[in-house]
Structure formats: structure tokens, C-alpha cells
Tab-separated table of C-alpha atoms in Angstrom:
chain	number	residue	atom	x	y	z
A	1	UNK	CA	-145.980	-73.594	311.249
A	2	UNK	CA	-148.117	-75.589	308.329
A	3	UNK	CA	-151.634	-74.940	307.434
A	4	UNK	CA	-154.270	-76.937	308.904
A	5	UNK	CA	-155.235	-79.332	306.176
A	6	UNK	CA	-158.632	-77.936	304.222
A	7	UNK	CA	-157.637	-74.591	304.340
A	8	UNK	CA	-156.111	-72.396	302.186
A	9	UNK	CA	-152.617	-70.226	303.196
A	10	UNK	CA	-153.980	-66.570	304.274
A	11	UNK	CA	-152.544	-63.838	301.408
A	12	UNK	CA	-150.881	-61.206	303.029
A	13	UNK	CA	-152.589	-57.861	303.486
A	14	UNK	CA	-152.475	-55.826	299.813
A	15	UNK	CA	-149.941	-52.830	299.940
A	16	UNK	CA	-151.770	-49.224	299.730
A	17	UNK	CA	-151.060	-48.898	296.099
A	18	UNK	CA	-152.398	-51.776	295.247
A	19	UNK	CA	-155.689	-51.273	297.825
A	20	UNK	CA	-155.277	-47.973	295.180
A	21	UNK	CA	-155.003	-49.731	292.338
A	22	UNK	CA	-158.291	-52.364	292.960
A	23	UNK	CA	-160.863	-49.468	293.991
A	24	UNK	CA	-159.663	-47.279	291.327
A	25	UNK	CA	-158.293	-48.998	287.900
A	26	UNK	CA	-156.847	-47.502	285.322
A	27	UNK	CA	-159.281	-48.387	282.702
A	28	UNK	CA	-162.594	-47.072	285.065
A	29	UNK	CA	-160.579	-43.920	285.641
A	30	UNK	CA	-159.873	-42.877	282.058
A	31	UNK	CA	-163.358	-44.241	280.708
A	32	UNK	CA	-164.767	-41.444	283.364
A	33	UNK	CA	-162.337	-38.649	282.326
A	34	UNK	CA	-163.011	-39.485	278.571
A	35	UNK	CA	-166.808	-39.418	280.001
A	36	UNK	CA	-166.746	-35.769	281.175
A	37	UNK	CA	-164.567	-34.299	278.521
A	38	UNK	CA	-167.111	-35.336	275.770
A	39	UNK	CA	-169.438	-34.167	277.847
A	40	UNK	CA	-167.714	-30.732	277.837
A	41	UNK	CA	-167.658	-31.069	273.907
A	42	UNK	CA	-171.388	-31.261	274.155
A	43	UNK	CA	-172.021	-28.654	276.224
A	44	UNK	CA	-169.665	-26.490	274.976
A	45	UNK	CA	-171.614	-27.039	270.911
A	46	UNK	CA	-174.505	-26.532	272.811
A	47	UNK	CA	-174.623	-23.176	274.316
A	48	UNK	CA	-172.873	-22.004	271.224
A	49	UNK	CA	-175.801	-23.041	268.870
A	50	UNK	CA	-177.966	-21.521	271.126
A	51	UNK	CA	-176.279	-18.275	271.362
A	52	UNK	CA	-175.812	-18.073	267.835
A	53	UNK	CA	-179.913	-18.974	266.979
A	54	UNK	CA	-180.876	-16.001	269.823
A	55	UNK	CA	-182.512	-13.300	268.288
A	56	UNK	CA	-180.097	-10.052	268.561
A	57	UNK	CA	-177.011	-8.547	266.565
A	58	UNK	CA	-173.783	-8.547	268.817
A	59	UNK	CA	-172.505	-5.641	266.165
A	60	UNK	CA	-175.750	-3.445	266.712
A	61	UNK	CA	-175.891	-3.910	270.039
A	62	UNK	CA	-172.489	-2.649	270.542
A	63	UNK	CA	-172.653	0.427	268.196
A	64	UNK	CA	-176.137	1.566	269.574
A	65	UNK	CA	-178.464	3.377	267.434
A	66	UNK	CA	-176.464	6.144	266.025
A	67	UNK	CA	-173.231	4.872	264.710
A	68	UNK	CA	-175.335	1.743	263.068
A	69	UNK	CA	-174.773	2.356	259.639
A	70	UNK	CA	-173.798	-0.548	257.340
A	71	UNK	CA	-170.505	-0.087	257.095
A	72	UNK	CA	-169.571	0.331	260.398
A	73	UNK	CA	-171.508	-3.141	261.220
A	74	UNK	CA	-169.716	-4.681	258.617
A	75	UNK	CA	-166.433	-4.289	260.262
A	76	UNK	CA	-167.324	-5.139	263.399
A	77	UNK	CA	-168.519	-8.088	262.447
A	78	UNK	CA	-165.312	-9.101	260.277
A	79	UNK	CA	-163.562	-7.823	263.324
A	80	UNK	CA	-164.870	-10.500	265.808
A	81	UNK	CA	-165.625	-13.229	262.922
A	82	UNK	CA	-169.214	-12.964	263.090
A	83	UNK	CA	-169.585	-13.012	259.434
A	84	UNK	CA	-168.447	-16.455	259.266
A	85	UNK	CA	-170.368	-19.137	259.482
A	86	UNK	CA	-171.202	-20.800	263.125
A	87	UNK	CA	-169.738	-23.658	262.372
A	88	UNK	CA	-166.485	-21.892	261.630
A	89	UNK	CA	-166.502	-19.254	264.544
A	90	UNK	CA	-167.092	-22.726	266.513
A	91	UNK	CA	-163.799	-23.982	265.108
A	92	UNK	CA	-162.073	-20.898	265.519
A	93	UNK	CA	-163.145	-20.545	269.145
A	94	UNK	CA	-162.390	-24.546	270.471
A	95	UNK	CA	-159.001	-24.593	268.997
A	96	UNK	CA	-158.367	-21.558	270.192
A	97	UNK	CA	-159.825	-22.600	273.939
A	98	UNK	CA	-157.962	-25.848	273.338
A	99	UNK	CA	-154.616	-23.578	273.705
A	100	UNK	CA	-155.889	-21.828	276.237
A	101	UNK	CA	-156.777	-19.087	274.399
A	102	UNK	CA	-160.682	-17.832	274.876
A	103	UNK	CA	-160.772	-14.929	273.028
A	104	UNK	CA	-161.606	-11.164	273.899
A	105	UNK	CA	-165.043	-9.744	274.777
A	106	UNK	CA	-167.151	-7.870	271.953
A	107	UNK	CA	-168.755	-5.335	274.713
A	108	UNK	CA	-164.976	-3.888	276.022
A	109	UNK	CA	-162.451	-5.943	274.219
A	110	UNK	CA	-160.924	-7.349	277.085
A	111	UNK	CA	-159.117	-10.829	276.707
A	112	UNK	CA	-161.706	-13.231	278.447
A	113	UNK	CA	-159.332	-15.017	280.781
A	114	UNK	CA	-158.863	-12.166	282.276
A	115	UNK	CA	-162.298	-11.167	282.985
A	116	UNK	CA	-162.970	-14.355	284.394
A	117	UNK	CA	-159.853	-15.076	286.581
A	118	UNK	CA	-160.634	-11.567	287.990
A	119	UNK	CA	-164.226	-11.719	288.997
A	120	UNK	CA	-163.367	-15.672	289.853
A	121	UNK	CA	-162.605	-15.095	293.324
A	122	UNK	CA	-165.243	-13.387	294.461
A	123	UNK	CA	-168.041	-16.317	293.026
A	124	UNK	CA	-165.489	-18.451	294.386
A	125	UNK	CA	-165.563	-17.245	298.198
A	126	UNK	CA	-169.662	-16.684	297.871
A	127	UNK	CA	-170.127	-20.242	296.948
A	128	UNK	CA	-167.754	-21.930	299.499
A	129	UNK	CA	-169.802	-19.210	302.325
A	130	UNK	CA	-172.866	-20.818	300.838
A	131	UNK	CA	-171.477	-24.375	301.406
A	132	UNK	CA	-170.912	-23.722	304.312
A	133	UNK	CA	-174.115	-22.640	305.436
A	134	UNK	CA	-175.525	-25.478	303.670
A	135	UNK	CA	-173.575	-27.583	305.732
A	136	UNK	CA	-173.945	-26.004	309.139
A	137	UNK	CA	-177.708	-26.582	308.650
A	138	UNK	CA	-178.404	-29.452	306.640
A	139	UNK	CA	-175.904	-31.975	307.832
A	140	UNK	CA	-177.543	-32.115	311.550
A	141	UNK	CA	-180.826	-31.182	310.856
A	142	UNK	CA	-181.310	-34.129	307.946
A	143	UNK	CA	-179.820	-36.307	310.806
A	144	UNK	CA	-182.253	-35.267	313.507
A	145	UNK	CA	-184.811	-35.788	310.704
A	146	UNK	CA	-183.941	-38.786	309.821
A	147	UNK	CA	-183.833	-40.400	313.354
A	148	UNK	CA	-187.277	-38.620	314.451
A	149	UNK	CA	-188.558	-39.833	311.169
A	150	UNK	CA	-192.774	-39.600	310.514
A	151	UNK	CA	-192.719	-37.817	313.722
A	152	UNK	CA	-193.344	-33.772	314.347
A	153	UNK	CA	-189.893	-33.003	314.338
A	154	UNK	CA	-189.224	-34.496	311.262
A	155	UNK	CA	-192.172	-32.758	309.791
A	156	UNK	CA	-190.982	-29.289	310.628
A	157	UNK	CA	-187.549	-29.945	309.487
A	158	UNK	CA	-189.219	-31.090	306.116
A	159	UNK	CA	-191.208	-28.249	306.309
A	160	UNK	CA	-188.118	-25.557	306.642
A	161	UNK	CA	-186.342	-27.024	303.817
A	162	UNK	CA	-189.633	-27.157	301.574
A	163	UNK	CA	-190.370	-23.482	302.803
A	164	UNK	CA	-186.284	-22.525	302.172
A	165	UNK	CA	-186.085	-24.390	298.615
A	166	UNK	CA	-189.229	-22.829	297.276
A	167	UNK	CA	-188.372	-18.751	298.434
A	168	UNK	CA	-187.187	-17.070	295.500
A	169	UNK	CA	-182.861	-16.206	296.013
A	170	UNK	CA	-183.937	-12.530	295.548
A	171	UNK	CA	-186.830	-12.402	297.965
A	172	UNK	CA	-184.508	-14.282	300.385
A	173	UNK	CA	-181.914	-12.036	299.585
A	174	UNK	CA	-183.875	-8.492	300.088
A	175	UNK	CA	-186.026	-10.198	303.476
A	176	UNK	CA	-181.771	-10.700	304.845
A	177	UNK	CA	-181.328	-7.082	303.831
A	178	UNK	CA	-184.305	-4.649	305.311
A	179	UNK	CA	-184.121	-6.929	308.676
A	180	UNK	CA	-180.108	-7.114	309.308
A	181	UNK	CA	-178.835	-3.874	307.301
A	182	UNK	CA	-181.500	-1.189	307.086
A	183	UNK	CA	-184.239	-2.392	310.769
A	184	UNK	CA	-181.017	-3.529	312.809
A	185	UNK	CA	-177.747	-2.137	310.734
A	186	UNK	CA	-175.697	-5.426	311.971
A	187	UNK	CA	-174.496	-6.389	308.427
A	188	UNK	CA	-173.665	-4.533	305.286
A	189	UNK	CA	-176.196	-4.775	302.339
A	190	UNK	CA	-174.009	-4.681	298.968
A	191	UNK	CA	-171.069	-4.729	297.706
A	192	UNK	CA	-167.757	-7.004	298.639
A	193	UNK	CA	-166.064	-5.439	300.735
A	194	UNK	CA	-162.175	-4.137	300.956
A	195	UNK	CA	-160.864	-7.163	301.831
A	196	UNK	CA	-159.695	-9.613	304.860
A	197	UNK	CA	-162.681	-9.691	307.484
A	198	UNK	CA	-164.735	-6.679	305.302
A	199	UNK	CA	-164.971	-9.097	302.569
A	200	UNK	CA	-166.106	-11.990	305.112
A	201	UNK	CA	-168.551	-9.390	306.769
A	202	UNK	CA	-170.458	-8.673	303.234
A	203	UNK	CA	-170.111	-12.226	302.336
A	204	UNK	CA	-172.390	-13.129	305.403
A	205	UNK	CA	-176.174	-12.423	303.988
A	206	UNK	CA	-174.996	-13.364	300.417
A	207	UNK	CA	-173.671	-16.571	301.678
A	208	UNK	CA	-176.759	-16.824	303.832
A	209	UNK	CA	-178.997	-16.340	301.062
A	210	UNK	CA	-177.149	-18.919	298.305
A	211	UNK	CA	-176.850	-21.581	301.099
A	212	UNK	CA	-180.237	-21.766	302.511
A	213	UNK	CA	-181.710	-23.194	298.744
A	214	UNK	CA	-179.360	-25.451	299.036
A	215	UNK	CA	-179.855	-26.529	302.937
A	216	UNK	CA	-183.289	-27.983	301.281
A	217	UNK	CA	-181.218	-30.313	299.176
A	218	UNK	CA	-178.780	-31.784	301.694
A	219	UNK	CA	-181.573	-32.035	304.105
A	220	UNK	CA	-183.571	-34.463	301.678
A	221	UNK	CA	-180.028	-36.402	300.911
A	222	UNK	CA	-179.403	-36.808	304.671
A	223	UNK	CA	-182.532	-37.819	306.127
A	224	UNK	CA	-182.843	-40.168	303.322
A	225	UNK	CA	-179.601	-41.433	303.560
A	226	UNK	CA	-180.092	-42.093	308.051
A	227	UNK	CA	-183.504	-43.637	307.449
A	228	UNK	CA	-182.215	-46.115	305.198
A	229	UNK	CA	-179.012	-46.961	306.827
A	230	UNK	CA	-181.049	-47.494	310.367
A	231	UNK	CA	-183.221	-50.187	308.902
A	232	UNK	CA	-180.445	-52.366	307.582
A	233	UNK	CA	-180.051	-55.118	309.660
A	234	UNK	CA	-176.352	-54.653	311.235
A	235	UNK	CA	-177.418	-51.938	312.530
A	236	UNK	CA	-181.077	-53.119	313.963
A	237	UNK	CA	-178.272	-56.584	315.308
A	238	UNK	CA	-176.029	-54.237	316.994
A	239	UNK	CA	-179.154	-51.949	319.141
A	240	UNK	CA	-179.770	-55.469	320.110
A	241	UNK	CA	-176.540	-56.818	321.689
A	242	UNK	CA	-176.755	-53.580	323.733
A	243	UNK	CA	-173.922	-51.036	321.849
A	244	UNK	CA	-174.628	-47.465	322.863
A	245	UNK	CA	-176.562	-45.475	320.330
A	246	UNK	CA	-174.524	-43.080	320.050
A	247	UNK	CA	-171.586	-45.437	318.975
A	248	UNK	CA	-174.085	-47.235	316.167
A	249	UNK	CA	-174.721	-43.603	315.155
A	250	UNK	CA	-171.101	-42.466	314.424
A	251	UNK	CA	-169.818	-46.030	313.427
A	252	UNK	CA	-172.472	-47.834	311.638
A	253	UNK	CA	-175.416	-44.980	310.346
A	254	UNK	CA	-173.241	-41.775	309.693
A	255	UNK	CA	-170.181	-44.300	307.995
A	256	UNK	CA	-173.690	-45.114	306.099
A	257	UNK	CA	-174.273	-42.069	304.585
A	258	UNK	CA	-171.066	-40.569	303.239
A	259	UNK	CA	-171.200	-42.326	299.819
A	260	UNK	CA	-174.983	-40.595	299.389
A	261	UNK	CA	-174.039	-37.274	300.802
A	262	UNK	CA	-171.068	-37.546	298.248
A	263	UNK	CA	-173.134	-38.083	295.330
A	264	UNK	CA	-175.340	-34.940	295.875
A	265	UNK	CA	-171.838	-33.214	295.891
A	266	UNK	CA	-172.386	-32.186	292.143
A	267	UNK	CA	-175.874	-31.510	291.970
A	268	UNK	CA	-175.362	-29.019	295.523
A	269	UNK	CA	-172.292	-27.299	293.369
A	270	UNK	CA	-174.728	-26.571	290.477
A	271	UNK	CA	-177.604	-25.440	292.858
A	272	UNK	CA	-174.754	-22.820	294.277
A	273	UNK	CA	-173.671	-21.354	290.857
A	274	UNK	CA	-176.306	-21.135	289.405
A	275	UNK	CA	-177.877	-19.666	292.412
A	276	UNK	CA	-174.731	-17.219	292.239
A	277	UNK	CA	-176.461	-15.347	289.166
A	278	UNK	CA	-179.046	-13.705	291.370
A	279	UNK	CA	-177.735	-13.356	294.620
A	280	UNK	CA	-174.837	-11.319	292.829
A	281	UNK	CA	-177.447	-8.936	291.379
A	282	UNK	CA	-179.265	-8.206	294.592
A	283	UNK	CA	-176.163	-7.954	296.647
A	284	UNK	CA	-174.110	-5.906	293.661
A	285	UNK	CA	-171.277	-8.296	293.828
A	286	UNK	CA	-169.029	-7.945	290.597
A	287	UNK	CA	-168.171	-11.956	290.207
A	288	UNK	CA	-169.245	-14.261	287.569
A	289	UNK	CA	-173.004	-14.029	288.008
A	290	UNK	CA	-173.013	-10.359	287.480
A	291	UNK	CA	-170.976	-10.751	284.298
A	292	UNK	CA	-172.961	-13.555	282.736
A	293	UNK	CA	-175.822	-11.387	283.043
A	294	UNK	CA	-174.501	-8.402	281.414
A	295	UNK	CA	-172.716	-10.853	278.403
A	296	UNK	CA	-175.951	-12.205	278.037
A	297	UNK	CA	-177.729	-9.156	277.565
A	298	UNK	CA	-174.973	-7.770	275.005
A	299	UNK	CA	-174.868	-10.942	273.377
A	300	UNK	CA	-171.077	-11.046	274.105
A	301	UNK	CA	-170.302	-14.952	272.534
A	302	UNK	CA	-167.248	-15.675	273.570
A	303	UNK	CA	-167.207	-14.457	277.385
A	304	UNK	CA	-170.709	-16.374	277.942
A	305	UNK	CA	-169.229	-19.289	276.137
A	306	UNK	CA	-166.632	-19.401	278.265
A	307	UNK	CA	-168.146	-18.466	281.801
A	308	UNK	CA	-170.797	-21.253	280.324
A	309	UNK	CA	-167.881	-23.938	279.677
A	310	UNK	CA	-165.901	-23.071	283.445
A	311	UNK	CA	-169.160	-23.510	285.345
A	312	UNK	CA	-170.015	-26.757	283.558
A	313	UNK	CA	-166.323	-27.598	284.203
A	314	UNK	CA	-166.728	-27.469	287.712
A	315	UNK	CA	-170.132	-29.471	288.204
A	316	UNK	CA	-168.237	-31.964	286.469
A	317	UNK	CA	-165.490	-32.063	287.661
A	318	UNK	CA	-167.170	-32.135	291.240
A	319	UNK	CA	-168.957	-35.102	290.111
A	320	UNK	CA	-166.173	-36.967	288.763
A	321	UNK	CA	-164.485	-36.231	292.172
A	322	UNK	CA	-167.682	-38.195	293.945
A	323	UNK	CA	-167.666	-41.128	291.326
A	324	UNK	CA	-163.901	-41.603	292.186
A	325	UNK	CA	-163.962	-41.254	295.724
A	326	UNK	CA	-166.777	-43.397	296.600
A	327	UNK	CA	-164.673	-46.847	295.651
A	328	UNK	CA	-162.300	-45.505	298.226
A	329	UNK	CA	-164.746	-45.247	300.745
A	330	UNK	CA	-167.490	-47.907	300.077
A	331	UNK	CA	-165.194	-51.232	299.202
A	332	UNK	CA	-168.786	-52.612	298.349
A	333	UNK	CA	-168.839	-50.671	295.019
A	334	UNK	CA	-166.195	-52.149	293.656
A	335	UNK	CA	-166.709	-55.192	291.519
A	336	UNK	CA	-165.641	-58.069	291.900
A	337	UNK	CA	-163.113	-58.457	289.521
A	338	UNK	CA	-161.684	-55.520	290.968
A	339	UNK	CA	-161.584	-56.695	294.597
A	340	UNK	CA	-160.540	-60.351	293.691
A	341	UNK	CA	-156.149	-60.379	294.296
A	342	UNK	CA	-153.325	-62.675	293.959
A	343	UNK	CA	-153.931	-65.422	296.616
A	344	UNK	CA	-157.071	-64.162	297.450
A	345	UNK	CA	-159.592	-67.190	297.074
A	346	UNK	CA	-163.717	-66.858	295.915
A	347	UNK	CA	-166.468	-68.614	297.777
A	348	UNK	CA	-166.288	-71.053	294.984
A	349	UNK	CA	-162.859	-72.060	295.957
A	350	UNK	CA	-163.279	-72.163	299.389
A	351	UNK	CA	-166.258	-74.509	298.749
A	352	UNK	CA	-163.880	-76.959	296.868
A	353	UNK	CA	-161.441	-76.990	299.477
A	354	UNK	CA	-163.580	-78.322	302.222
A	355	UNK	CA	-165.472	-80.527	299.788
């Protein structure tokens, strides 16, 4: 069968590698990656120029008062390189951290890696029970605001999440504890727990606590994100040729707001560990909050330079994660060189045809 005359042959639908291939090139991909790694670089130069500028002697700190003398400062200092200069202990420390090696802790001499990968699972399963919190509330309630919009129940949702994001995690935290552990004895009020379903059961106000902060947040990103999708005009077209709002709701506004909801991904992971630092401390967790505290406080360089490097690692990486999949799910951020294929003809061309 031949082409009516005028138009050009239709290109046969692109294979899924090369759908792949358009919404995420190679050379977007590794200008991103090379993006967040000198980022890293930064971040990681950063906190160690800032460490090394704070006022405080690592050495002193960990002799105490009696054993100070000079000579005993002296060689802990030229045991843990603080003598050098900070340019050199920063050399030292990224090529070792480039090998995977982060050094031991000045407080107790334990090899950093292993402090971290043991207290990681706890701050781990605190900030996915805060997500989820976050998302049990904020999801449906930024939707209900955003469709009520300017109208009471919008105002009290607003209101809640204003009222959540401004209460202090510890206040939050000790309001959770004298009501459900010590008035009503429901839920346990520190500690994590043995295990299995104890560990869930003490995770419960902790991940209560973290995830209503962050409820505020996705709230904002939501309602936002349903008011603007409901005034664009394939969805106001569609309300008028009669399709059930409920179907324009799941196909047209929600669809709407992934790409949105996706880019708040990053800035909700940072709102959760750093939250993590305080919540641990009320609830006497031992994960990474507790320790970053008590490195901080001892001055210990290396394990806050690393706990400081993992949980900029993670917001990062978290946000590279949103950059990359929103191509995937949004074909209207790709460019146009990008979405342009073999056999595929522009407007322009088109124009010329029928000309």
C-alpha cells in the first residue's frame, strides 16, 4: 500500500532502548554525575576547613585535664596527623577516602567505616518510618488542599502543616512521649528496640516525630503542584466534554504532579537527616545523629568528615535520581534535539510537504 501523496511515510515506533537513549543521553547523564561529584569535592573541603578553624584541641580534649602535659599532646597529635598542616591532613584523608579508606576515630580509635555501617541501619529505618509518615499524610491531604483551594479546608490543611513545620523535633518528640508512653503506656519512649516488630514498635513515635516536619513540605509541593495542573486547559477541556472527575483526577491532575513531587524528593531527604540529629537524642537511638553529635563535641575530624560526606552523598544522590527520572516520565522535558529520531519529521518539514 503507497503513501497518499503529501505525506510523509510514518517511522516505526522507537525500540525501548532507544525511547532510553533520547530521554536520557549519554552526554546529560555524565555532565550530571560529574555535577554531583564536584559537588562532593566541595563539600567535602568545606566541612573540613571548618572543622579545622573551630576553636578546640582534638588532643586535649581526648586526654582531659590531667594527663595534658606537652608531651603527651605532642604524640597524639603526630599520632592522628594533626600536626600537619590542613591542607596536608586534607590530602591524606581524600586519597585515603578515595580507596575507601576513612580513617579511625580520635575519641575510641575505631576504624570509621565501621562506626558508620553499624549505626547506619538504624538512621536508615528511622528515616524511611519518617517517609512514610510523610507520605501517609501529605500526599492526600496536599491533594484535598489543592482541590478545596482558598476555601476552609484548604486553610486548615495549610494551617496543620504551618503549625507541624514550625514545632521544634524535640518538643514534638517529648509531647509523643508523656501522652503515648508515660499518660497512656501504648508505645515505648527510647531506645530501638531488640529487633523484628520491637524495633518497628520504638520506631513508631520517632518516625512520627521526623515525618510530621516533613508532612509540611510535601503538603506545600502537592497542593501546589494540583492547583496548577487543574487550571491548565486539557484538563478545564476534558470537565467539559463530560469525563468523570475522578478519571481527570487520576489521569490528567495526579499524572500532573509526579515530576514536582519528584523534585522535592531531595530537599524531603535532607529535611529527614538532618531532622535525624535530634529526634535520635530525645528518643536515645544510637544511629548517625547520636554519633555526629558526640564527634562534634570531641572534635573527632575524620568520623564527622565522613558522616558529613555520606549524608551529603545521599541528598545528592537522591537528587540526581529526580533529575534523571523526570525525562522518563515527563517526555516534555526533553529537548528537542533529544526527542527528534531517524524518520521522524519537524513541523518545518511537514509544512514543506503540503506546501
Amino acid at each position: 500500500m503507497t503513501d497518499r501523496p503529501g505525506r510523509l511515510p510514518a517511522a516505526p515506533p522507537p525500540a525501548r532502548h532507544t525511547r532510553l537513549r533520547d530521554a536520557l543521553p549519554v552526554r546529560y547523564v555524565t555532565r550530571r554525575l560529574a555535577g554531583t561529584a564536584g559537588l562532593l569535592l566541595v563539600l567535602s573541603l568545606a566541612v573540613f576547613a571548618l572543622l579545622g578553624l573551630a576553636p578546640g584541641d582534638p588532643a586535649r580534649t581526648l586526654l582531659g585535664t590531667r594527663g595534658a602535659t606537652p608531651e603527651a599532646l605532642a604524640s597524639v597529635r603526630a599520632a592522628h596527623h594533626l600536626d600537619e598542616p590542613l591542607v596536608s591532613q586534607y590530602a591524606r584523608w581524600l586519597t585515603g577516602a578515595l580507596s575507601g579508606d576513612l580513617g579511625a576515630s580520635i575519641r575510641t580509635g575505631e576504624s570509621v567505616a565501621a562506626a558508620l555501617a553499624e549505626r547506619l541501619a538504624l538512621t536508615g529505618q528511622l528515616v524511611l518510618a519518617g517517609f512514610a509518615v510523610a507520605l501517609l499524610l501529605g500526599l492526600p491531604l496536599g491533594v484535598l488542599a489543592g482541590l478545596r483551594a482558598r476555601r476552609p479546608v484548604d486553610r486548615a490543611v495549610q494551617s496543620l502543616g504551618v503549625l507541624a513545620l514550625s514545632t521544634p523535633a524535640f518538643a514534638g518528640g517529648l509531647l509523643l512521649i508523656y501522652v503515648f508512653s508515660l499518660m497512656l503506656g501504648w508505645l515505648p519512649a527510647y531506645g530501638p528496640g531488640t529487633g523484628g516488630a520491637d524495633r518497628l514498635l520504638h520506631l513508631l513515635l520517632p518516625g512520627i516525630t521526623l515525618g510530621l516536619a516533613v508532612t509540611a513540605v510535601l503538603i506545600k509541593l502537592v497542593r501546589a503542584a494540583v492547583v496548577r495542573e487543574l487550571a491548565r486547559e486539557h484538563v478545564t477541556f476534558a470537565l467539559a466534554r463530560g469525563v468523570p472527575a475522578r478519571t481527570v483526577l487520576v489521569r490528567y491532575v495526579l499524572r500532573g504532579t509526579v515530576v514536582p513531587v519528584t523534585t522535592g524528593i531531595g530537599l524531603v531527604l535532607a529535611y529527614l537527616l538532618a531532622g535525624t540529629v535530634l529526634v535520635e537524642q530525645v528518643f536515645a537511638l544510637p544511629g548517625l545523629g547520636q554519633l555526629l553529635v558526640q564527634s562534634v563535641t570531641f572534635k573527632d575530624i575524620p568520623v564527622v568528615q565522613a558522616e558529613a560526606l555520606l549524608i551529603a552523598a545521599l541528598v545528592c544522590l537522591a537528587n540526581l535520581a529526580a533529575d534523571l527520572t523526570h525525562p522518563l516520565v515527563d517526555p516534555r522535558l526533553r529537548t528537542e534535539r533529544h526527542r527528534r529520531r531517524p524518520g521522524r519529521s519537524t513541523p518545518d518539514e511537514l509544512a514543506e510537504v503540503k506546501a
